[in-house]
PDB file of N, CA and C in Angstrom:
ATOM      1  N   MET A  12       0.698  -1.253   0.172  1.00 86.00           N
ATOM      2  CA  MET A  12      -0.036  -0.073  -0.055  1.00 86.00           C
ATOM      3  C   MET A  12       0.798   1.325  -0.088  1.00 86.00           C
ATOM      4  N   ASN A  13       0.497   2.294  -0.697  1.00 93.00           N
ATOM      5  CA  ASN A  13       1.150   3.513  -0.653  1.00 93.00           C
ATOM      6  C   ASN A  13       0.286   4.651  -0.583  1.00 93.00           C
ATOM      7  N   THR A  14       0.649   5.510   0.095  1.00 93.00           N
ATOM      8  CA  THR A  14      -0.160   6.761   0.138  1.00 93.00           C
ATOM      9  C   THR A  14       0.500   8.048  -0.793  1.00 93.00           C
ATOM     10  N   GLU A  15      -0.503   8.680  -1.592  1.00 93.00           N
ATOM     11  CA  GLU A  15      -0.128   9.629  -2.447  1.00 93.00           C
ATOM     12  C   GLU A  15      -0.870  11.058  -2.044  1.00 93.00           C
ATOM     13  N   LEU A  16      -0.086  11.845  -2.380  1.00 91.00           N
ATOM     14  CA  LEU A  16      -0.782  13.208  -2.254  1.00 91.00           C
ATOM     15  C   LEU A  16      -0.745  13.991  -3.701  1.00 91.00           C
ATOM     16  N   ASP A  17      -1.879  14.525  -3.968  1.00 94.00           N
ATOM     17  CA  ASP A  17      -1.873  15.049  -5.379  1.00 94.00           C
ATOM     18  C   ASP A  17      -2.825  16.360  -5.330  1.00 94.00           C
ATOM     19  N   ILE A  18      -2.268  17.372  -5.161  1.00 92.00           N
ATOM     20  CA  ILE A  18      -2.976  18.840  -5.085  1.00 92.00           C
ATOM     21  C   ILE A  18      -2.414  19.517  -6.338  1.00 92.00           C
ATOM     22  N   LYS A  19      -3.581  19.781  -7.205  1.00 92.00           N
ATOM     23  CA  LYS A  19      -3.139  20.353  -8.420  1.00 92.00           C
ATOM     24  C   LYS A  19      -2.917  21.825  -8.225  1.00 92.00           C
ATOM     25  N   GLU A  20      -2.410  22.463  -9.302  1.00 87.00           N
ATOM     26  CA  GLU A  20      -2.002  23.758  -9.354  1.00 87.00           C
ATOM     27  C   GLU A  20      -3.015  24.873  -8.780  1.00 87.00           C
ATOM     28  N   GLU A  21      -4.185  24.396  -9.105  1.00 89.00           N
ATOM     29  CA  GLU A  21      -5.279  25.324  -8.925  1.00 89.00           C
ATOM     30  C   GLU A  21      -5.827  25.246  -7.098  1.00 89.00           C
ATOM     31  N   GLY A  22      -5.118  24.126  -6.489  1.00 92.00           N
ATOM     32  CA  GLY A  22      -5.433  23.935  -5.172  1.00 92.00           C
ATOM     33  C   GLY A  22      -6.457  22.838  -4.747  1.00 92.00           C
ATOM     34  N   LYS A  23      -6.995  22.242  -5.795  1.00 95.00           N
ATOM     35  CA  LYS A  23      -7.825  21.008  -5.820  1.00 95.00           C
ATOM     36  C   LYS A  23      -7.023  19.989  -5.664  1.00 95.00           C
ATOM     37  N   GLY A  24      -7.391  18.832  -4.934  1.00 96.00           N
ATOM     38  CA  GLY A  24      -6.895  17.529  -5.022  1.00 96.00           C
ATOM     39  C   GLY A  24      -7.283  16.351  -3.930  1.00 96.00           C
ATOM     40  N   GLY A  25      -6.267  15.825  -3.527  1.00 97.00           N
ATOM     41  CA  GLY A  25      -6.566  14.853  -2.566  1.00 97.00           C
ATOM     42  C   GLY A  25      -5.467  13.828  -1.915  1.00 97.00           C
ATOM     43  N   VAL A  26      -5.634  13.147  -0.973  1.00 97.00           N
ATOM     44  CA  VAL A  26      -4.761  12.167  -0.482  1.00 97.00           C
ATOM     45  C   VAL A  26      -5.314  11.086  -0.832  1.00 97.00           C
ATOM     46  N   TYR A  27      -4.332   9.824  -1.287  1.00 97.00           N
ATOM     47  CA  TYR A  27      -5.087   8.761  -1.860  1.00 97.00           C
ATOM     48  C   TYR A  27      -4.146   7.539  -1.109  1.00 97.00           C
ATOM     49  N   ILE A  28      -4.940   6.449  -0.976  1.00 97.00           N
ATOM     50  CA  ILE A  28      -4.050   5.361  -0.505  1.00 97.00           C
ATOM     51  C   ILE A  28      -4.337   4.150  -1.738  1.00 97.00           C
ATOM     52  N   LYS A  29      -3.461   3.708  -2.178  1.00 95.00           N
ATOM     53  CA  LYS A  29      -3.743   2.754  -3.398  1.00 95.00           C
ATOM     54  C   LYS A  29      -2.887   1.470  -2.927  1.00 95.00           C
ATOM     55  N   GLU A  30      -3.193   0.335  -3.706  1.00 92.00           N
ATOM     56  CA  GLU A  30      -2.711  -0.841  -3.504  1.00 92.00           C
ATOM     57  C   GLU A  30      -2.900  -1.552  -4.746  1.00 92.00           C
ATOM     58  N   ASP A  31      -1.938  -2.186  -5.547  1.00 92.00           N
ATOM     59  CA  ASP A  31      -1.946  -2.782  -6.852  1.00 92.00           C
ATOM     60  C   ASP A  31      -2.920  -1.973  -7.744  1.00 92.00           C
ATOM     61  N   GLY A  32      -2.812  -0.790  -7.890  1.00 89.00           N
ATOM     62  CA  GLY A  32      -3.510   0.245  -9.040  1.00 89.00           C
ATOM     63  C   GLY A  32      -4.733   0.443  -8.532  1.00 89.00           C
ATOM     64  N   LYS A  33      -5.336  -0.006  -7.395  1.00 93.00           N
ATOM     65  CA  LYS A  33      -6.758   0.141  -6.557  1.00 93.00           C
ATOM     66  C   LYS A  33      -6.691   1.210  -5.755  1.00 93.00           C
ATOM     67  N   THR A  34      -7.540   2.236  -5.754  1.00 95.00           N
ATOM     68  CA  THR A  34      -7.744   3.168  -4.667  1.00 95.00           C
ATOM     69  C   THR A  34      -8.563   2.596  -3.382  1.00 95.00           C
ATOM     70  N   LEU A  35      -7.959   2.553  -2.296  1.00 96.00           N
ATOM     71  CA  LEU A  35      -8.681   1.998  -1.094  1.00 96.00           C
ATOM     72  C   LEU A  35      -9.093   3.135  -0.279  1.00 96.00           C
ATOM     73  N   GLY A  36      -8.824   4.269  -0.384  1.00 97.00           N
ATOM     74  CA  GLY A  36      -9.189   5.282   0.235  1.00 97.00           C
ATOM     75  C   GLY A  36      -8.959   6.826  -0.177  1.00 97.00           C
ATOM     76  N   GLU A  37      -9.613   7.669   0.136  1.00 97.00           N
ATOM     77  CA  GLU A  37      -9.381   9.162  -0.535  1.00 97.00           C
ATOM     78  C   GLU A  37      -9.793  10.167   0.596  1.00 97.00           C
ATOM     79  N   MET A  38      -9.038  11.057   0.642  1.00 98.00           N
ATOM     80  CA  MET A  38      -9.550  12.425   1.448  1.00 98.00           C
ATOM     81  C   MET A  38      -9.459  13.456   0.264  1.00 98.00           C
ATOM     82  N   VAL A  39     -10.640  14.128   0.021  1.00 98.00           N
ATOM     83  CA  VAL A  39     -10.747  15.308  -0.834  1.00 98.00           C
ATOM     84  C   VAL A  39     -10.402  16.570  -0.025  1.00 98.00           C
ATOM     85  N   VAL A  40      -9.524  17.352  -0.752  1.00 98.00           N
ATOM     86  CA  VAL A  40      -8.958  18.559   0.065  1.00 98.00           C
ATOM     87  C   VAL A  40      -8.864  19.755  -1.020  1.00 98.00           C
ATOM     88  N   GLY A  41      -8.824  20.975  -0.496  1.00 97.00           N
ATOM     89  CA  GLY A  41      -8.568  21.974  -1.202  1.00 97.00           C
ATOM     90  C   GLY A  41      -7.745  22.893  -0.613  1.00 97.00           C
ATOM     91  N   VAL A  42      -6.868  23.683  -1.410  1.00 97.00           N
ATOM     92  CA  VAL A  42      -5.737  24.547  -0.513  1.00 97.00           C
ATOM     93  C   VAL A  42      -6.037  25.794  -1.356  1.00 97.00           C
ATOM     94  N   LYS A  43      -6.124  26.995  -0.484  1.00 96.00           N
ATOM     95  CA  LYS A  43      -6.214  28.262  -0.783  1.00 96.00           C
ATOM     96  C   LYS A  43      -6.012  29.391   0.294  1.00 96.00           C
ATOM     97  N   ASP A  44      -5.245  30.192  -0.188  1.00 96.00           N
ATOM     98  CA  ASP A  44      -4.755  31.292   0.976  1.00 96.00           C
ATOM     99  C   ASP A  44      -4.382  30.864   2.255  1.00 96.00           C
ATOM    100  N   GLY A  45      -3.383  29.756   2.284  1.00 96.00           N
ATOM    101  CA  GLY A  45      -2.827  29.400   3.411  1.00 96.00           C
ATOM    102  C   GLY A  45      -3.702  28.429   4.439  1.00 96.00           C
ATOM    103  N   VAL A  46      -4.774  28.056   3.702  1.00 97.00           N
ATOM    104  CA  VAL A  46      -5.669  27.025   4.411  1.00 97.00           C
ATOM    105  C   VAL A  46      -6.008  25.909   3.597  1.00 97.00           C
ATOM    106  N   LEU A  47      -5.884  24.695   4.196  1.00 97.00           N
ATOM    107  CA  LEU A  47      -6.298  23.407   3.707  1.00 97.00           C
ATOM    108  C   LEU A  47      -7.563  23.111   4.243  1.00 97.00           C
ATOM    109  N   THR A  48      -8.717  22.924   3.212  1.00 98.00           N
ATOM    110  CA  THR A  48      -9.958  22.456   3.632  1.00 98.00           C
ATOM    111  C   THR A  48     -10.069  20.914   3.415  1.00 98.00           C
ATOM    112  N   ALA A  49     -10.500  20.301   4.561  1.00 98.00           N
ATOM    113  CA  ALA A  49     -10.875  18.731   4.213  1.00 98.00           C
ATOM    114  C   ALA A  49     -12.250  18.507   4.074  1.00 98.00           C
ATOM    115  N   TYR A  50     -12.742  18.206   2.830  1.00 98.00           N
ATOM    116  CA  TYR A  50     -13.940  18.188   2.335  1.00 98.00           C
ATOM    117  C   TYR A  50     -14.649  16.778   2.781  1.00 98.00           C
ATOM    118  N   HIS A  51     -13.882  15.784   2.357  1.00 98.00           N
ATOM    119  CA  HIS A  51     -14.552  14.320   2.477  1.00 98.00           C
ATOM    120  C   HIS A  51     -13.386  13.441   2.593  1.00 98.00           C
ATOM    121  N   THR A  52     -13.654  12.338   3.513  1.00 98.00           N
ATOM    122  CA  THR A  52     -12.907  11.291   3.604  1.00 98.00           C
ATOM    123  C   THR A  52     -13.794   9.823   3.358  1.00 98.00           C
ATOM    124  N   GLU A  53     -13.112   9.067   2.530  1.00 97.00           N
ATOM    125  CA  GLU A  53     -13.640   7.869   2.263  1.00 97.00           C
ATOM    126  C   GLU A  53     -12.882   6.634   2.245  1.00 97.00           C
ATOM    127  N   VAL A  54     -13.172   5.589   2.880  1.00 97.00           N
ATOM    128  CA  VAL A  54     -12.348   4.131   2.605  1.00 97.00           C
ATOM    129  C   VAL A  54     -13.317   3.381   1.909  1.00 97.00           C
ATOM    130  N   PHE A  55     -12.945   2.841   0.925  1.00 95.00           N
ATOM    131  CA  PHE A  55     -13.781   2.051  -0.058  1.00 95.00           C
ATOM    132  C   PHE A  55     -13.634   0.532   0.226  1.00 95.00           C
ATOM    133  N   GLU A  56     -14.313  -0.438  -0.226  1.00 87.00           N
ATOM    134  CA  GLU A  56     -14.325  -1.777  -0.110  1.00 87.00           C
ATOM    135  C   GLU A  56     -12.962  -2.285  -0.093  1.00 87.00           C
ATOM    136  N   GLY A  57     -12.489  -3.195   0.552  1.00 85.00           N
ATOM    137  CA  GLY A  57     -11.178  -3.785   0.576  1.00 85.00           C
ATOM    138  C   GLY A  57     -10.114  -2.808   1.546  1.00 85.00           C
ATOM    139  N   GLY A  58     -10.659  -1.777   2.053  1.00 89.00           N
ATOM    140  CA  GLY A  58      -9.806  -1.118   2.900  1.00 89.00           C
ATOM    141  C   GLY A  58     -10.335  -0.681   4.222  1.00 89.00           C
ATOM    142  N   VAL A  59     -11.856  -1.153   4.279  1.00 91.00           N
ATOM    143  CA  VAL A  59     -12.489  -0.830   5.564  1.00 91.00           C
ATOM    144  C   VAL A  59     -11.933  -1.694   6.681  1.00 91.00           C
ATOM    145  N   GLY A  60     -11.546  -1.014   7.783  1.00 93.00           N
ATOM    146  CA  GLY A  60     -11.172  -1.694   9.143  1.00 93.00           C
ATOM    147  C   GLY A  60      -9.699  -2.003   9.026  1.00 93.00           C
ATOM    148  N   LYS A  61      -8.998  -1.252   8.274  1.00 93.00           N
ATOM    149  CA  LYS A  61      -7.589  -1.306   8.233  1.00 93.00           C
ATOM    150  C   LYS A  61      -6.861  -0.119   8.597  1.00 93.00           C
ATOM    151  N   GLY A  62      -7.559   0.706   9.339  1.00 94.00           N
ATOM    152  CA  GLY A  62      -6.862   2.038   9.922  1.00 94.00           C
ATOM    153  C   GLY A  62      -6.619   3.220   8.722  1.00 94.00           C
ATOM    154  N   LEU A  63      -7.267   2.944   7.552  1.00 96.00           N
ATOM    155  CA  LEU A  63      -6.774   3.798   6.356  1.00 96.00           C
ATOM    156  C   LEU A  63      -7.279   5.271   6.586  1.00 96.00           C
ATOM    157  N   GLY A  64      -8.172   5.414   7.143  1.00 96.00           N
ATOM    158  CA  GLY A  64      -8.772   6.792   7.545  1.00 96.00           C
ATOM    159  C   GLY A  64      -7.662   7.598   8.262  1.00 96.00           C
ATOM    160  N   ARG A  65      -7.381   6.962   9.411  1.00 95.00           N
ATOM    161  CA  ARG A  65      -6.190   7.592  10.170  1.00 95.00           C
ATOM    162  C   ARG A  65      -4.876   7.846   9.311  1.00 95.00           C
ATOM    163  N   GLU A  66      -4.555   6.858   8.415  1.00 96.00           N
ATOM    164  CA  GLU A  66      -3.329   7.091   7.502  1.00 96.00           C
ATOM    165  C   GLU A  66      -3.580   8.313   6.461  1.00 96.00           C
ATOM    166  N   LEU A  67      -4.900   8.376   6.062  1.00 97.00           N
ATOM    167  CA  LEU A  67      -5.127   9.579   5.147  1.00 97.00           C
ATOM    168  C   LEU A  67      -4.922  10.965   6.100  1.00 97.00           C
ATOM    169  N   LEU A  68      -5.641  10.840   7.399  1.00 97.00           N
ATOM    170  CA  LEU A  68      -5.568  12.095   8.100  1.00 97.00           C
ATOM    171  C   LEU A  68      -3.937  12.365   8.521  1.00 97.00           C
ATOM    172  N   ASN A  69      -3.184  11.378   8.955  1.00 96.00           N
ATOM    173  CA  ASN A  69      -1.971  11.489   9.082  1.00 96.00           C
ATOM    174  C   ASN A  69      -1.231  12.315   7.860  1.00 96.00           C
ATOM    175  N   ALA A  70      -1.347  11.796   6.837  1.00 97.00           N
ATOM    176  CA  ALA A  70      -0.758  12.150   5.671  1.00 97.00           C
ATOM    177  C   ALA A  70      -1.172  13.799   5.337  1.00 97.00           C
ATOM    178  N   MET A  71      -2.379  14.021   5.563  1.00 97.00           N
ATOM    179  CA  MET A  71      -2.787  15.485   5.384  1.00 97.00           C
ATOM    180  C   MET A  71      -2.145  16.295   6.198  1.00 97.00           C
ATOM    181  N   VAL A  72      -2.352  15.973   7.564  1.00 97.00           N
ATOM    182  CA  VAL A  72      -1.804  16.733   8.711  1.00 97.00           C
ATOM    183  C   VAL A  72      -0.119  16.973   8.386  1.00 97.00           C
ATOM    184  N   ALA A  73       0.574  15.932   8.035  1.00 96.00           N
ATOM    185  CA  ALA A  73       1.931  16.101   7.607  1.00 96.00           C
ATOM    186  C   ALA A  73       1.997  17.230   6.454  1.00 96.00           C
ATOM    187  N   TYR A  74       1.251  17.090   5.650  1.00 96.00           N
ATOM    188  CA  TYR A  74       1.311  18.114   4.572  1.00 96.00           C
ATOM    189  C   TYR A  74       1.009  19.452   4.988  1.00 96.00           C
ATOM    190  N   ALA A  75      -0.015  19.566   5.686  1.00 97.00           N
ATOM    191  CA  ALA A  75      -0.533  20.991   6.238  1.00 97.00           C
ATOM    192  C   ALA A  75       0.690  21.371   7.012  1.00 97.00           C
ATOM    193  N   ARG A  76       1.584  20.770   7.867  1.00 96.00           N
ATOM    194  CA  ARG A  76       2.568  21.162   8.516  1.00 96.00           C
ATOM    195  C   ARG A  76       3.597  21.593   7.859  1.00 96.00           C
ATOM    196  N   LYS A  77       4.026  20.998   6.787  1.00 96.00           N
ATOM    197  CA  LYS A  77       5.168  21.015   5.924  1.00 96.00           C
ATOM    198  C   LYS A  77       4.947  22.325   5.238  1.00 96.00           C
ATOM    199  N   HIS A  78       3.611  22.614   4.800  1.00 96.00           N
ATOM    200  CA  HIS A  78       3.355  23.846   3.972  1.00 96.00           C
ATOM    201  C   HIS A  78       2.954  25.183   4.640  1.00 96.00           C
ATOM    202  N   HIS A  79       2.927  24.713   6.285  1.00 96.00           N
ATOM    203  CA  HIS A  79       2.518  25.927   7.000  1.00 96.00           C
ATOM    204  C   HIS A  79       0.989  26.327   6.687  1.00 96.00           C
ATOM    205  N   LEU A  80       0.241  25.241   6.625  1.00 97.00           N
ATOM    206  CA  LEU A  80      -1.228  25.631   6.312  1.00 97.00           C
ATOM    207  C   LEU A  80      -1.956  25.345   7.737  1.00 97.00           C
ATOM    208  N   LYS A  81      -3.156  26.188   7.660  1.00 97.00           N
ATOM    209  CA  LYS A  81      -4.085  25.841   8.870  1.00 97.00           C
ATOM    210  C   LYS A  81      -5.074  24.873   8.169  1.00 97.00           C
ATOM    211  N   VAL A  82      -5.749  24.170   8.985  1.00 97.00           N
ATOM    212  CA  VAL A  82      -6.806  23.161   8.345  1.00 97.00           C
ATOM    213  C   VAL A  82      -8.358  23.315   8.819  1.00 97.00           C
ATOM    214  N   VAL A  83      -9.189  23.576   7.937  1.00 97.00           N
ATOM    215  CA  VAL A  83     -10.720  23.584   8.234  1.00 97.00           C
ATOM    216  C   VAL A  83     -11.291  22.151   7.665  1.00 97.00           C
ATOM    217  N   PRO A  84     -11.883  21.574   8.908  1.00 96.00           N
ATOM    218  CA  PRO A  84     -12.175  20.340   8.769  1.00 96.00           C
ATOM    219  C   PRO A  84     -13.881  20.412   8.347  1.00 96.00           C
ATOM    220  N   VAL A  85     -14.166  20.471   7.118  1.00 97.00           N
ATOM    221  CA  VAL A  85     -15.381  20.257   6.725  1.00 97.00           C
ATOM    222  C   VAL A  85     -16.091  18.904   6.842  1.00 97.00           C
ATOM    223  N   CYS A  86     -15.114  17.976   6.562  1.00 97.00           N
ATOM    224  CA  CYS A  86     -15.389  16.628   6.757  1.00 97.00           C
ATOM    225  C   CYS A  86     -15.643  16.221   8.161  1.00 97.00           C
ATOM    226  N   ALA A  87     -16.893  15.398   8.269  1.00 97.00           N
ATOM    227  CA  ALA A  87     -16.971  14.839   9.650  1.00 97.00           C
ATOM    228  C   ALA A  87     -15.903  14.228  10.489  1.00 97.00           C
ATOM    229  N   TYR A  88     -15.506  13.162   9.651  1.00 96.00           N
ATOM    230  CA  TYR A  88     -14.271  12.427  10.062  1.00 96.00           C
ATOM    231  C   TYR A  88     -13.018  13.191  10.575  1.00 96.00           C
ATOM    232  N   VAL A  89     -12.581  14.170   9.698  1.00 96.00           N
ATOM    233  CA  VAL A  89     -11.582  14.833  10.114  1.00 96.00           C
ATOM    234  C   VAL A  89     -12.100  15.950  11.285  1.00 96.00           C
ATOM    235  N   ALA A  90     -13.326  16.372  11.499  1.00 96.00           N
ATOM    236  CA  ALA A  90     -13.661  17.234  12.293  1.00 96.00           C
ATOM    237  C   ALA A  90     -13.625  16.454  13.607  1.00 96.00           C
ATOM    238  N   ALA A  91     -14.092  15.296  13.806  1.00 96.00           N
ATOM    239  CA  ALA A  91     -14.380  14.265  14.891  1.00 96.00           C
ATOM    240  C   ALA A  91     -12.818  14.014  15.466  1.00 96.00           C
ATOM    241  N   GLN A  92     -11.853  13.575  14.479  1.00 95.00           N
ATOM    242  CA  GLN A  92     -10.604  13.341  14.675  1.00 95.00           C
ATOM    243  C   GLN A  92      -9.751  14.704  15.549  1.00 95.00           C
ATOM    244  N   PHE A  93     -10.153  15.823  14.781  1.00 94.00           N
ATOM    245  CA  PHE A  93      -9.379  16.775  15.552  1.00 94.00           C
ATOM    246  C   PHE A  93      -9.887  17.252  16.789  1.00 94.00           C
ATOM    247  N   LYS A  94     -11.068  17.005  17.065  1.00 93.00           N
ATOM    248  CA  LYS A  94     -11.742  17.118  18.302  1.00 93.00           C
ATOM    249  C   LYS A  94     -11.113  16.316  19.424  1.00 93.00           C
ATOM    250  N   ARG A  95     -10.862  14.891  19.011  1.00 93.00           N
ATOM    251  CA  ARG A  95     -10.179  14.036  19.812  1.00 93.00           C
ATOM    252  C   ARG A  95      -8.768  14.308  20.002  1.00 93.00           C
ATOM    253  N   ARG A  96      -8.154  14.892  19.303  1.00 87.00           N
ATOM    254  CA  ARG A  96      -6.684  15.346  19.119  1.00 87.00           C
ATOM    255  C   ARG A  96      -6.350  16.760  19.239  1.00 87.00           C
ATOM    256  N   GLU A  97      -7.013  17.337  20.133  1.00 86.00           N
ATOM    257  CA  GLU A  97      -6.996  18.673  20.044  1.00 86.00           C
ATOM    258  C   GLU A  97      -5.640  19.270  20.493  1.00 86.00           C
ATOM    259  N   GLU A  98      -4.900  18.488  21.463  1.00 86.00           N
ATOM    260  CA  GLU A  98      -3.611  18.887  21.879  1.00 86.00           C
ATOM    261  C   GLU A  98      -2.642  18.599  20.635  1.00 86.00           C
ATOM    262  N   GLU A  99      -2.817  17.525  19.900  1.00 88.00           N
ATOM    263  CA  GLU A  99      -1.846  17.091  19.046  1.00 88.00           C
ATOM    264  C   GLU A  99      -2.113  17.990  17.708  1.00 88.00           C
ATOM    265  N   ASP A 100      -3.183  18.470  17.222  1.00 86.00           N
ATOM    266  CA  ASP A 100      -3.407  19.209  16.070  1.00 86.00           C
ATOM    267  C   ASP A 100      -3.839  20.635  16.314  1.00 86.00           C
ATOM    268  N   GLY A 101      -3.679  21.137  17.474  1.00 86.00           N
ATOM    269  CA  GLY A 101      -4.086  22.428  17.817  1.00 86.00           C
ATOM    270  C   GLY A 101      -3.428  23.537  16.911  1.00 86.00           C
ATOM    271  N   ASP A 102      -1.947  23.309  16.720  1.00 91.00           N
ATOM    272  CA  ASP A 102      -1.412  24.376  15.737  1.00 91.00           C
ATOM    273  C   ASP A 102      -1.786  24.430  14.323  1.00 91.00           C
ATOM    274  N   LEU A 103      -2.750  23.573  13.884  1.00 95.00           N
ATOM    275  CA  LEU A 103      -3.237  23.422  12.533  1.00 95.00           C
ATOM    276  C   LEU A 103      -4.553  24.344  12.521  1.00 95.00           C
ATOM    277  N   ARG A 104      -5.208  24.645  13.569  1.00 89.00           N
ATOM    278  CA  ARG A 104      -6.517  25.539  13.740  1.00 89.00           C
ATOM    279  C   ARG A 104      -6.190  26.896  13.088  1.00 89.00           C
ATOM    280  N   PRO A 105      -7.192  27.231  12.404  1.00 89.00           N
ATOM    281  CA  PRO A 105      -7.013  28.788  12.015  1.00 89.00           C
ATOM    282  C   PRO A 105      -7.428  29.656  13.187  1.00 89.00           C
TER     283      PRO A 105
END
């Protein structure tokens, strides 16, 4: 399994987990004006129950920190995880 980040020049893209050419999970994001917005996270059949949601979240958080971005969690999963991890991810809040 590998995790790929694909943010297009216009700031739209996502984080993807793939295995053998098949996408097992994705997090749809947008980046604009120093803010990364996490819109949607989904783990597909074949990836459920393997911790892939957390893996997507960790990759997004690493990207946001590397690029000094704040994160707006529109996605319910990301919002719930940020609430649980307030101390760990507090630096990413706008």
